[in-house]
Coordinates of C-alpha atoms and ligand atoms in Angstrom, one line a residue:
X30 CA -39.4 4.0 -26.7
X31 CA -36.2 2.4 -25.5
X32 CA -33.6 0.7 -27.7
X33 CA -30.5 -1.2 -26.7
X34 CA -27.4 -1.5 -28.8
X35 CA -23.7 -2.4 -28.2
X36 CA -22.5 0.8 -29.8
X37 CA -24.2 4.1 -30.4
X38 CA -22.7 6.4 -33.0
X39 CA -23.9 10.0 -33.4
X40 CA -23.1 11.4 -36.8
X41 CA -22.8 10.2 -40.4
X42 CA -19.8 12.1 -41.6
X43 CA -16.4 10.6 -42.2
X44 CA -15.7 10.1 -38.5
X45 CA -19.0 8.4 -37.6
X46 CA -19.1 6.2 -40.7
X47 CA -15.5 5.1 -40.6
X48 CA -15.8 4.4 -36.8
X49 CA -18.9 2.2 -37.3
X50 CA -17.1 0.2 -40.1
X51 CA -14.0 -0.3 -38.0
X52 CA -16.0 -1.4 -35.0
X53 CA -17.9 -3.9 -37.3
X54 CA -14.6 -5.1 -38.7
X55 CA -13.2 -5.8 -35.1
X56 CA -16.5 -7.1 -33.6
X57 CA -18.7 -8.5 -36.4
X58 CA -21.5 -9.5 -34.0
X59 CA -21.8 -6.1 -32.3
X60 CA -25.0 -4.3 -32.9
X61 CA -24.4 -0.7 -33.9
X62 CA -27.0 2.2 -34.0
X63 CA -25.9 5.1 -36.1
X64 CA -28.1 8.2 -35.6
X65 CA -27.9 11.2 -37.7
X66 CA -30.1 14.3 -37.4
X67 CA -30.9 14.8 -41.1
X68 CA -30.2 12.8 -44.2
X69 CA -27.1 10.6 -44.1
X70 CA -25.2 12.9 -46.4
X71 CA -26.1 16.2 -44.7
X72 CA -22.5 16.6 -43.4
X73 CA -19.5 18.8 -43.5
X74 CA -17.7 15.8 -45.0
X75 CA -19.9 15.9 -48.0
X76 CA -18.8 19.5 -48.7
X77 CA -15.0 18.9 -48.6
X78 CA -13.5 19.8 -51.9
X79 CA -9.7 19.9 -51.6
X80 CA -8.9 16.5 -50.3
X81 CA -7.1 14.6 -47.6
X82 CA -3.5 15.2 -46.6
X83 CA -1.1 12.2 -46.3
X84 CA 2.5 11.3 -47.2
X85 CA 1.9 9.4 -50.4
X86 CA 4.9 10.1 -52.6
X87 CA 8.6 9.2 -52.3
X88 CA 9.6 12.9 -52.5
X89 CA 7.6 13.6 -49.4
X90 CA 8.3 12.5 -45.8
X91 CA 6.6 12.2 -42.4
X92 CA 9.0 14.7 -41.0
X93 CA 8.0 17.3 -43.6
X94 CA 4.3 16.8 -43.0
X95 CA 4.8 17.0 -39.3
X96 CA 6.9 20.1 -39.6
X97 CA 4.3 21.8 -41.8
X98 CA 1.5 21.0 -39.3
X99 CA 3.5 22.2 -36.3
X100 CA 4.5 25.5 -38.1
X101 CA 0.9 26.3 -39.1
X102 CA -0.3 25.4 -35.6
X103 CA 1.8 28.3 -34.1
X104 CA 3.4 26.3 -31.3
X105 CA 0.1 24.9 -29.9
X106 CA 0.0 21.5 -31.6
X107 CA 0.5 18.4 -29.5
X108 CA 3.6 17.0 -31.2
X109 CA 3.0 13.4 -30.2
X110 CA -0.5 13.5 -31.6
X111 CA 0.6 15.1 -34.8
X112 CA 3.3 12.4 -35.3
X113 CA 0.9 9.5 -34.7
X114 CA -1.8 10.9 -37.0
X115 CA 0.6 11.8 -39.8
X116 CA 2.3 8.4 -39.6
X117 CA -1.1 6.7 -39.7
X118 CA -2.1 8.7 -42.8
X119 CA -1.0 6.4 -45.7
X120 CA -2.6 3.4 -43.9
X121 CA -5.9 5.3 -43.5
X122 CA -5.9 6.2 -47.2
X123 CA -5.4 2.5 -48.0
X124 CA -8.4 1.6 -45.8
X125 CA -10.6 4.3 -47.5
X126 CA -9.6 2.7 -50.9
X127 CA -10.5 -0.7 -49.5
X128 CA -13.9 0.6 -48.7
X129 CA -14.3 1.8 -52.3
X130 CA -13.2 5.5 -52.3
X131 CA -11.9 6.4 -55.8
X132 CA -9.2 9.0 -55.6
X133 CA -8.1 10.8 -58.7
X134 CA -4.9 9.1 -60.1
X135 CA -2.2 10.2 -62.4
X136 CA -1.3 6.8 -64.0
X137 CA -0.5 4.5 -61.1
X138 CA 0.2 7.3 -58.7
X139 CA -2.1 9.6 -56.7
X140 CA -2.7 12.9 -58.4
X141 CA -1.6 14.9 -55.4
X142 CA -2.6 18.5 -54.9
X143 CA -0.6 21.1 -53.1
X144 CA -2.4 23.5 -50.8
X145 CA -1.4 26.5 -48.7
X146 CA 1.0 25.8 -45.9
X147 CA 2.2 22.4 -47.3
X148 CA 5.8 22.3 -48.5
X149 CA 4.9 19.3 -50.7
X150 CA 2.1 18.1 -52.9
X151 CA 0.4 15.7 -50.6
X152 CA -3.4 16.1 -50.9
X153 CA -5.2 13.1 -52.2
X154 CA -8.5 14.1 -53.8
X155 CA -11.4 12.9 -55.9
X156 CA -11.6 15.7 -58.4
X157 CA -13.0 18.7 -56.4
X158 CA -15.7 16.6 -54.8
X159 CA -13.5 14.5 -52.4
X160 CA -15.9 14.6 -49.4
X161 CA -18.8 13.5 -51.5
X162 CA -16.8 10.5 -52.9
X163 CA -15.8 9.5 -49.3
X164 CA -19.4 9.7 -48.1
X165 CA -20.6 7.7 -51.1
X166 CA -18.2 4.9 -50.6
X167 CA -18.4 4.6 -46.8
X168 CA -22.2 4.8 -46.8
X169 CA -22.3 2.0 -49.4
X170 CA -20.0 -0.1 -47.2
X171 CA -22.3 0.6 -44.2
X172 CA -25.4 -0.4 -46.1
X173 CA -23.8 -3.7 -47.0
X174 CA -23.7 -4.4 -43.2
X175 CA -27.3 -3.4 -42.6
X176 CA -27.9 -6.4 -40.5
X177 CA -25.5 -5.1 -37.8
X178 CA -25.3 -1.3 -38.5
X179 CA -28.7 0.3 -38.2
X180 CA -29.0 3.8 -39.5
X181 CA -31.6 6.2 -37.9
X182 CA -31.9 9.3 -40.0
X183 CA -33.8 12.4 -38.8
X184 CA -32.9 11.5 -35.3
X185 CA -31.2 14.2 -33.2
X186 CA -29.2 13.5 -30.1
X187 CA -30.4 15.8 -27.3
X188 CA -28.2 14.7 -24.3
X189 CA -26.3 11.8 -23.0
X190 CA -27.6 9.2 -20.7
X191 CA -25.4 9.3 -17.6
X192 CA -25.6 6.7 -14.8
X193 CA -23.6 5.8 -11.7
X194 CA -21.4 2.8 -11.8
X195 CA -19.6 2.2 -8.6
X196 CA -18.0 5.5 -7.7
X197 CA -18.0 6.9 -11.2
X198 CA -20.4 8.5 -13.7
X199 CA -20.6 6.6 -17.0
X200 CA -22.2 7.3 -20.3
X201 CA -24.9 4.8 -21.1
X202 CA -26.1 6.1 -24.5
X203 CA -28.2 9.1 -25.4
X204 CA -31.6 10.6 -25.4
X205 CA -32.7 11.2 -29.0
X206 CA -35.7 13.0 -30.5
X207 CA -37.0 11.3 -33.7
X208 CA -38.4 13.6 -36.3
X209 CA -39.9 10.6 -38.0
X210 CA -42.4 9.7 -35.3
X211 CA -42.0 12.8 -33.2
X212 CA -41.0 10.8 -30.1
X213 CA -38.2 10.8 -27.6
X214 CA -36.2 7.6 -27.6
X215 CA -33.6 6.3 -25.2
X216 CA -30.7 4.7 -27.1
X217 CA -28.9 2.6 -24.5
X218 CA -25.4 1.4 -25.2
X219 CA -22.2 0.8 -23.2
X220 CA -20.2 2.8 -25.8
X221 CA -21.3 6.1 -27.3
X222 CA -19.3 7.7 -30.1
X223 CA -19.9 11.5 -30.5
X224 CA -19.0 12.3 -34.1
X225 CA -21.3 15.3 -34.6
X226 CA -18.9 17.5 -36.6
X227 CA -18.5 21.3 -36.7
X228 CA -20.0 24.4 -35.3
X229 CA -19.9 26.9 -38.1
X230 CA -23.6 27.7 -37.8
X231 CA -22.8 29.7 -34.6
X232 CA -21.8 32.4 -37.0
X233 CA -24.0 34.4 -39.4
X234 CA -21.7 33.6 -42.3
X235 CA -20.3 30.1 -42.5
X236 CA -19.2 27.6 -45.1
X237 CA -20.7 24.8 -43.0
X238 CA -24.1 23.2 -43.8
X239 CA -27.1 23.7 -41.5
X240 CA -26.4 20.6 -39.5
X241 CA -23.1 22.1 -38.1
X242 CA -24.6 23.6 -34.9
X243 CA -21.9 22.4 -32.5
X244 CA -24.3 20.0 -30.8
X245 CA -21.6 17.6 -29.7
X246 CA -19.6 20.3 -27.9
X247 CA -22.7 21.5 -26.0
X248 CA -23.9 17.9 -25.3
X249 CA -20.5 16.9 -23.9
X250 CA -20.1 20.1 -21.9
X251 CA -23.5 19.6 -20.3
X252 CA -22.4 16.0 -19.4
X253 CA -19.4 17.3 -17.5
X254 CA -16.8 16.7 -20.2
X255 CA -14.1 19.4 -20.7
X256 CA -13.9 21.3 -24.0
X257 CA -10.8 23.1 -25.3
X258 CA -9.3 25.6 -27.7
X259 CA -12.6 26.9 -28.9
X260 CA -11.2 30.4 -29.6
X261 CA -9.4 29.0 -32.7
X262 CA -12.0 29.2 -35.4
X263 CA -10.8 29.2 -39.0
X264 CA -12.4 31.5 -41.4
X265 CA -12.5 31.0 -45.2
X266 CA -12.1 34.4 -47.0
X267 CA -14.6 33.9 -49.7
X268 CA -18.1 32.4 -49.4
X269 CA -20.9 33.5 -51.7
X270 CA -23.0 36.2 -50.0
X271 CA -26.6 34.8 -49.8
X272 CA -27.9 35.0 -46.3
X273 CA -30.5 32.5 -45.2
X274 CA -29.5 30.0 -47.9
X275 CA -27.2 27.0 -47.9
X276 CA -23.6 28.3 -47.9
X277 CA -21.4 28.0 -50.9
X278 CA -17.7 28.3 -51.0
X279 CA -15.9 30.3 -53.7
X280 CA -12.7 28.4 -54.0
X281 CA -9.3 30.1 -53.5
X282 CA -8.4 28.8 -56.9
X283 CA -10.6 31.7 -58.3
X284 CA -8.0 34.1 -57.1
X285 CA -5.3 31.8 -58.3
X286 CA -6.7 32.3 -61.8
X287 CA -6.6 36.0 -61.6
X288 CA -9.8 36.9 -59.7
X289 CA -9.5 40.3 -57.8
X290 CA -11.1 41.4 -54.6
X291 CA -12.7 44.8 -54.7
X292 CA -14.5 47.0 -52.2
X293 CA -18.1 48.0 -53.2
X294 CA -16.7 51.4 -54.2
X295 CA -14.5 49.6 -56.8
X296 CA -11.1 49.8 -55.0
X297 CA -8.8 46.8 -55.3
X298 CA -8.6 45.6 -51.7
X299 CA -5.4 43.7 -51.6
X300 CA -3.1 46.1 -53.5
X301 CA -1.4 47.7 -50.5
X302 CA -1.9 44.9 -48.0
X303 CA 0.5 42.1 -49.0
X304 CA 3.2 41.6 -51.6
X305 CA 1.3 38.7 -53.0
X306 CA -1.8 40.9 -53.3
X307 CA -4.9 38.7 -54.0
X308 CA -2.8 35.6 -53.5
X309 CA -1.8 36.4 -49.9
X310 CA -2.4 33.7 -47.3
X311 CA -6.0 32.8 -46.4
X312 CA -5.9 34.5 -42.9
X313 CA -4.4 37.7 -44.3
X314 CA -7.1 38.0 -47.0
X315 CA -9.8 37.2 -44.5
X316 CA -8.5 39.9 -42.1
X317 CA -8.4 42.6 -44.9
X318 CA -12.0 41.8 -45.9
X319 CA -13.1 41.9 -42.3
X320 CA -11.4 45.3 -41.8
X321 CA -13.1 46.7 -44.9
X322 CA -16.6 45.4 -43.9
X323 CA -16.1 46.9 -40.4
X324 CA -14.9 50.2 -41.9
X325 CA -17.6 50.6 -44.6
X326 CA -20.5 48.9 -42.8
X327 CA -21.1 47.0 -46.1
X328 CA -22.5 43.5 -46.0
X329 CA -20.1 42.0 -48.6
X330 CA -17.1 42.8 -50.8
X331 CA -16.7 41.8 -54.5
X332 CA -14.6 39.1 -56.1
X333 CA -14.2 40.0 -59.8
X334 CA -13.4 37.7 -62.6
X335 CA -15.3 39.6 -65.3
X336 CA -12.0 40.8 -66.8
X337 CA -10.9 37.2 -67.5
X338 CA -11.8 35.1 -70.6
X339 CA -15.5 34.0 -70.1
X340 CA -14.9 30.6 -71.8
X341 CA -12.0 29.9 -69.5
X342 CA -14.0 30.8 -66.4
X343 CA -16.9 28.5 -67.5
X344 CA -14.5 25.6 -68.1
X345 CA -12.3 26.1 -65.1
X346 CA -15.1 26.7 -62.6
X347 CA -18.2 24.9 -63.9
X348 CA -19.6 24.3 -60.5
X349 CA -19.2 27.9 -59.2
X350 CA -20.4 29.3 -62.6
X351 CA -23.6 27.2 -62.5
X352 CA -24.3 27.8 -58.8
X353 CA -24.0 31.6 -59.2
X354 CA -26.0 31.5 -62.4
X355 CA -28.7 29.7 -60.4
X356 CA -28.7 32.8 -58.2
X357 CA -29.2 35.1 -61.2
X358 CA -25.5 36.1 -61.3
X359 CA -23.4 35.6 -64.4
X360 CA -19.9 35.8 -63.0
X361 CA -18.3 36.3 -66.4
X362 CA -19.9 39.8 -66.6
X363 CA -20.6 40.7 -62.9
X364 CA -18.5 40.5 -59.7
X365 CA -19.4 37.9 -57.1
X366 CA -20.5 39.2 -53.7
X367 CA -18.4 37.4 -51.1
X368 CA -17.9 37.4 -47.3
X369 CA -15.4 35.5 -45.1
X370 CA -17.1 32.8 -43.2
X371 CA -16.6 30.4 -40.3
X372 CA -15.1 27.3 -41.7
X373 CA -13.5 25.0 -39.2
X374 CA -13.2 24.6 -35.4
X375 CA -9.7 23.6 -34.3
X376 CA -11.0 23.1 -30.7
X377 CA -13.8 20.9 -29.4
X378 CA -14.4 18.1 -26.9
X379 CA -11.1 17.3 -25.1
X380 CA -10.1 13.8 -26.2
X381 CA -7.1 11.5 -26.4
X382 CA -5.8 10.4 -29.7
X383 CA -8.0 7.3 -29.2
X384 CA -11.1 9.3 -28.8
X385 CA -11.4 8.8 -25.1
X386 CA -13.1 11.6 -23.1
X387 CA -13.1 12.1 -19.4
X388 CA -16.5 10.4 -19.2
X389 CA -16.1 6.6 -19.3
X390 CA -18.1 5.1 -22.1
X391 CA -18.0 8.3 -24.2
X392 CA -15.7 8.5 -27.2
X393 CA -15.4 11.2 -29.8
X394 CA -13.8 11.7 -33.2
X395 CA -13.6 14.2 -36.1
X396 CA -14.2 17.9 -36.1
X397 CA -16.1 17.8 -32.8
X398 CA -13.0 16.6 -31.0
X399 CA -9.9 18.4 -29.7
X400 CA -6.9 16.2 -29.8
X401 CA -4.2 18.9 -30.1
X402 CA -3.6 18.0 -33.8
X403 CA -4.4 21.5 -35.1
X404 CA -3.1 23.7 -32.4
X405 CA -3.9 27.4 -33.1
X406 CA -4.5 26.9 -36.8
X407 CA -5.3 24.0 -39.1
X408 CA -3.1 23.0 -41.9
X409 CA -5.3 22.6 -45.0
X410 CA -6.7 19.1 -45.5
X411 CA -5.5 17.8 -42.2
X412 CA -9.0 17.6 -40.8
X413 CA -10.3 14.7 -42.9
X414 CA -7.0 13.0 -42.0
X415 CA -7.5 13.5 -38.3
X416 CA -11.1 12.4 -38.5
X417 CA -10.4 9.1 -40.2
X418 CA -7.3 8.2 -38.1
X419 CA -9.0 9.0 -34.9
X420 CA -12.1 7.0 -35.8
X421 CA -9.8 4.1 -36.4
X422 CA -7.9 4.5 -33.1
X423 CA -11.2 5.0 -31.2
X424 CA -12.6 1.8 -32.7
X425 CA -9.6 -0.1 -31.5
X426 CA -9.8 1.4 -28.0
X427 CA -13.5 1.2 -27.6
X428 CA -13.9 -2.3 -28.7
X429 CA -11.3 -3.3 -26.1
X430 CA -13.3 -1.3 -23.5
X431 CA -16.5 -2.9 -24.6
X432 CA -15.1 -6.4 -24.0
X433 CA -14.1 -5.6 -20.5
X434 CA -17.3 -3.9 -19.4
X435 CA -20.6 -5.3 -18.1
X436 CA -23.5 -3.1 -18.9
X437 CA -26.5 -3.4 -16.6
X438 CA -29.9 -4.6 -17.8
X439 CA -31.5 -1.6 -16.4
X440 CA -29.6 1.6 -16.4
X441 CA -30.3 3.7 -13.3
X442 CA -30.4 7.1 -14.8
X443 CA -28.9 10.0 -12.9
X444 CA -30.3 12.6 -15.2
X445 CA -33.6 12.6 -17.0
X446 CA -34.4 15.0 -19.7
X447 CA -37.4 15.9 -21.8
X448 CA -39.9 13.9 -19.8
X449 CA -42.8 15.9 -21.1
X450 CA -43.8 17.5 -24.3
X451 CA -45.1 20.9 -23.7
X452 CA -46.8 23.7 -25.8
X453 CA -45.2 25.1 -28.9
X454 CA -44.2 28.7 -28.6
X455 CA -44.2 31.4 -31.3
X456 CA -41.5 30.6 -33.8
X457 CA -40.5 34.2 -34.2
X458 CA -38.8 34.1 -30.8
X459 CA -36.6 31.3 -31.9
X460 CA -35.7 32.8 -35.3
X461 CA -35.0 36.2 -33.7
X462 CA -32.7 34.8 -31.0
X463 CA -30.8 32.7 -33.6
X464 CA -30.3 35.7 -35.9
X465 CA -29.1 37.9 -33.0
X466 CA -26.7 35.2 -31.7
X467 CA -25.3 34.8 -35.2
X468 CA -24.8 38.5 -35.7
X469 CA -23.2 39.0 -32.3
X470 CA -20.7 36.2 -33.1
X471 CA -19.9 37.5 -36.6
X472 CA -19.7 41.1 -35.7
X473 CA -17.8 40.8 -32.3
X474 CA -16.1 37.4 -32.3
X475 CA -15.0 37.1 -35.9
X476 CA -11.7 37.3 -37.6
X477 CA -10.4 40.5 -35.9
X478 CA -11.3 40.8 -32.2
X479 CA -10.9 43.3 -29.5
X480 CA -11.2 42.7 -25.7
X481 CA -14.1 45.2 -25.5
X482 CA -16.1 43.6 -28.2
X483 CA -15.6 40.1 -26.7
X484 CA -16.9 41.3 -23.4
X485 CA -19.9 42.9 -25.1
X486 CA -20.5 39.7 -26.9
X487 CA -20.4 37.7 -23.7
X488 CA -23.0 39.9 -22.1
X489 CA -25.4 39.6 -25.0
X490 CA -24.9 35.9 -25.4
X491 CA -25.7 35.3 -21.8
X492 CA -28.9 37.3 -22.1
X493 CA -30.0 35.3 -25.1
X494 CA -29.0 32.1 -23.4
X495 CA -31.1 32.8 -20.4
X496 CA -34.1 33.5 -22.6
X497 CA -33.5 30.3 -24.5
X498 CA -33.3 28.2 -21.3
X499 CA -36.7 29.5 -20.3
X500 CA -38.5 28.4 -23.4
X501 CA -36.3 25.4 -24.0
X502 CA -37.9 23.7 -21.0
X503 CA -41.3 24.2 -22.6
X504 CA -40.4 23.4 -26.2
X505 CA -37.7 20.9 -26.5
X506 CA -39.5 18.9 -29.3
X507 CA -38.4 21.0 -32.2
X508 CA -35.0 20.9 -33.9
X509 CA -34.9 24.7 -34.0
X510 CA -35.0 25.0 -30.2
X511 CA -32.6 22.1 -29.6
X512 CA -30.1 23.6 -32.0
X513 CA -30.5 27.1 -30.8
X514 CA -29.8 26.0 -27.2
X515 CA -26.6 24.3 -28.3
X516 CA -25.6 27.2 -30.5
X517 CA -25.9 29.6 -27.5
X518 CA -23.9 27.3 -25.3
X519 CA -21.2 26.9 -27.9
X520 CA -21.1 30.7 -28.6
X521 CA -20.6 31.3 -24.9
X522 CA -17.8 28.8 -24.7
X523 CA -16.0 30.3 -27.7
X524 CA -16.2 33.8 -26.2
X525 CA -15.1 32.6 -22.8
X526 CA -12.1 30.9 -24.4
X527 CA -11.3 34.0 -26.5
X528 CA -11.6 36.3 -23.5
X529 CA -9.0 34.2 -21.6
X530 CA -6.4 34.4 -24.3
X531 CA -4.9 37.8 -23.9
X532 CA -2.6 37.6 -26.9
X533 CA -2.8 37.0 -30.7
X534 CA -1.9 33.6 -31.9
X535 CA -2.9 31.6 -35.0
X536 CA -6.6 32.1 -35.7
X537 CA -7.2 34.2 -32.6
X538 CA -6.3 37.8 -33.5
X539 CA -6.8 40.6 -31.0
X540 CA -6.4 44.1 -32.5
X541 CA -5.4 45.5 -29.1
X542 CA -2.8 42.8 -28.3
X543 CA -1.4 41.9 -31.7
X544 CA 1.6 40.0 -30.3
X545 CA 1.9 36.5 -29.0
X546 CA 2.9 36.0 -25.4
X547 CA 4.8 33.0 -24.1
X548 CA 2.7 32.7 -20.9
X549 CA -0.3 31.8 -23.1
X550 CA 1.4 28.9 -24.9
X551 CA -1.0 26.3 -23.5
X552 CA -4.4 24.9 -24.3
X553 CA -7.5 26.7 -23.2
X554 CA -9.5 24.2 -21.3
X555 CA -13.0 24.8 -19.9
X556 CA -14.2 22.0 -17.5
X557 CA -17.7 20.6 -18.2
X558 CA -20.7 21.4 -16.1
X559 CA -21.1 19.1 -13.2
X560 CA -24.0 16.8 -14.1
X561 CA -27.0 17.5 -11.8
X562 CA -29.4 14.9 -10.7
X563 CA -32.8 15.0 -12.4
X564 CA -33.8 18.2 -14.2
Ligands
FAD611 C1 -17.1 23.6 -47.6 C2 -16.1 22.8 -46.8 C3 -14.9 22.3 -47.4 C4 -14.0 21.6 -46.7 N1 -12.9 21.1 -47.4 C5 -12.0 20.3 -46.7 C6 -11.0 19.6 -47.4 O1 -10.8 19.8 -48.6 N2 -10.1 18.8 -46.6 C7 -10.3 18.6 -45.3 O2 -9.5 17.9 -44.6 N3 -11.3 19.2 -44.6 C8 -12.2 20.0 -45.3 N4 -13.2 20.6 -44.6 C9 -13.5 20.2 -43.2 C10 -14.0 18.7 -43.1 O3 -14.9 18.5 -44.2 C11 -14.6 18.4 -41.8 O4 -13.8 18.8 -40.8 C12 -15.0 17.0 -41.7 O5 -15.7 16.5 -42.8 C13 -15.7 16.7 -40.4 O6 -16.2 15.3 -40.4 P1 -17.0 14.8 -39.2 O7 -17.3 13.4 -39.5 O8 -16.3 15.1 -37.9 O9 -18.3 15.7 -39.2 P2 -19.5 15.9 -40.3 O10 -19.0 15.4 -41.6 O11 -19.9 17.3 -40.3 O12 -20.6 15.0 -39.8 C14 -21.3 15.3 -38.6 C15 -22.6 14.4 -38.5 O13 -23.2 14.6 -37.2 C16 -24.6 14.7 -37.4 N5 -25.1 15.4 -36.2 C17 -24.7 16.6 -35.7 N6 -25.4 16.9 -34.6 C18 -26.1 15.8 -34.3 C19 -27.1 15.5 -33.3 N7 -27.3 16.4 -32.3 N8 -27.7 14.3 -33.4 C20 -27.5 13.5 -34.4 N9 -26.6 13.7 -35.4 C21 -25.9 14.9 -35.3 C22 -24.7 15.5 -38.7 O14 -26.0 15.4 -39.2 C23 -23.7 14.8 -39.5 O15 -24.2 13.6 -40.0 C24 -14.2 21.3 -45.3 C25 -15.3 21.8 -44.7 C26 -16.3 22.5 -45.4 C27 -17.5 23.0 -44.7

């Protein structure tokens, strides 16, 4: 089935929803298709707890927020991008409020939180469920525009439609597989917005929900669009250890309240590692846990709050207490098994601040994009900020572009995918390859890396990737295979990026080259594949 729209948006997180609303505000007659591969709220956005950073008090300043962002980014942030995004922050928060987001207030002021790396309290939040509140409000605003913005849930974007226009390739929409009617559909549109979020699921342990399989990075790369800085993956030190189930973050505030990290043999892990012990910065704690897991071969370490007042724990962390209890674990009397987990991708599809990619007609925003905002490490709560500001800038630029462009009635497709549905294969192959890929990434391309382990990972990933390509051609019509193929591509891109960076900087830490080297003070860019005809 073919569908024609003015704008196609892939993703229903903060970036996709905000973009669709902003396009609608600028061009009320435009018809917008918003496709999302699961339910509308299955997003990283929905999981965000801490909040969104912006200069919102008169004791704070743009200069201070910019300086904090640049310092944490370890010399790799694009200063002009940081300045523009930070300066647009207060306006973006106002727009979110206009769409109905209810931030927690202290009287007539924002109740601003202070997070690691920030020199000021500047994180606007909605209790500890900020992302859920943002999703709720933006989705309600979108539903109020249902005559113009059509949501297609359970629709997964497979690849972009690319066609020749004059001397250039252009994006003309996307091929989509609908889980609803189990059909391939062509969504044709002069503007496509890729807002497909993160890639944490490349790793065995991740805080990201199951949708975060890096599809956008793989899709753009296959379409010839460059990707960048993928070696910079942020790990959260403490996620509940429960492999195979939806991830659950154990907030850093648990250590703030006196929680202690222990090895499985009972040793306190942080005592001799940092003067702040358990309150050491996030990356230091993650590295210590990683070292312990590699040394001991254990699957997890322990986060112990059993020495603290049980009533206080239940009151202070009701959500964590209940979630663990649901897993048969009473944290007031037993330690919590935790592992560090892949949390945020600083790199992604190379894009301007306005979401433009190197492929005309293709825009991007949010975690899938690489604007240069985060450099080699992300300042906490800057990601929701970047997503919303970029979505707004991209809406401005792409609506201008839309007005200037003619879109042909029939799109001569240069690449055709998935023209036939073939036989299903044994599911064990898919499950096994995914597990192996995840393990390789967590064991060899995690928090602490070595050059040897990276090369070993590359070799194994390429082998898995080759196998996947074989059966992908025969079985594209299952989400598992589509996602696995994307995961393998993204894994390879992460490792290739990491192999090229022969230094330690920000989130990329090489045990055998622990120092930063000035010759590597530049982005790691991998050009996209050259789009082939047919396939
Ligand atoms: C546990 C957790 C806590 C966090 N806390 C914070 C915080 O406090 N502050 C902060 O700034 N950041 C936080 N982050 C990061 C932040 O939430 C994300 O970076 C941000 O929400 C990304 O928004 P997005 O719109 O780019 O992507 P997402 O919100 O992940 O949305 C992506 C969308 O794309 C869809 N999609 C993906 N692939 C396809 C495909 N092939 N076809 C169709 N649809 C597709 C998905 O289904 C989803 O709808 C947190 C992240 C996690 C995981």
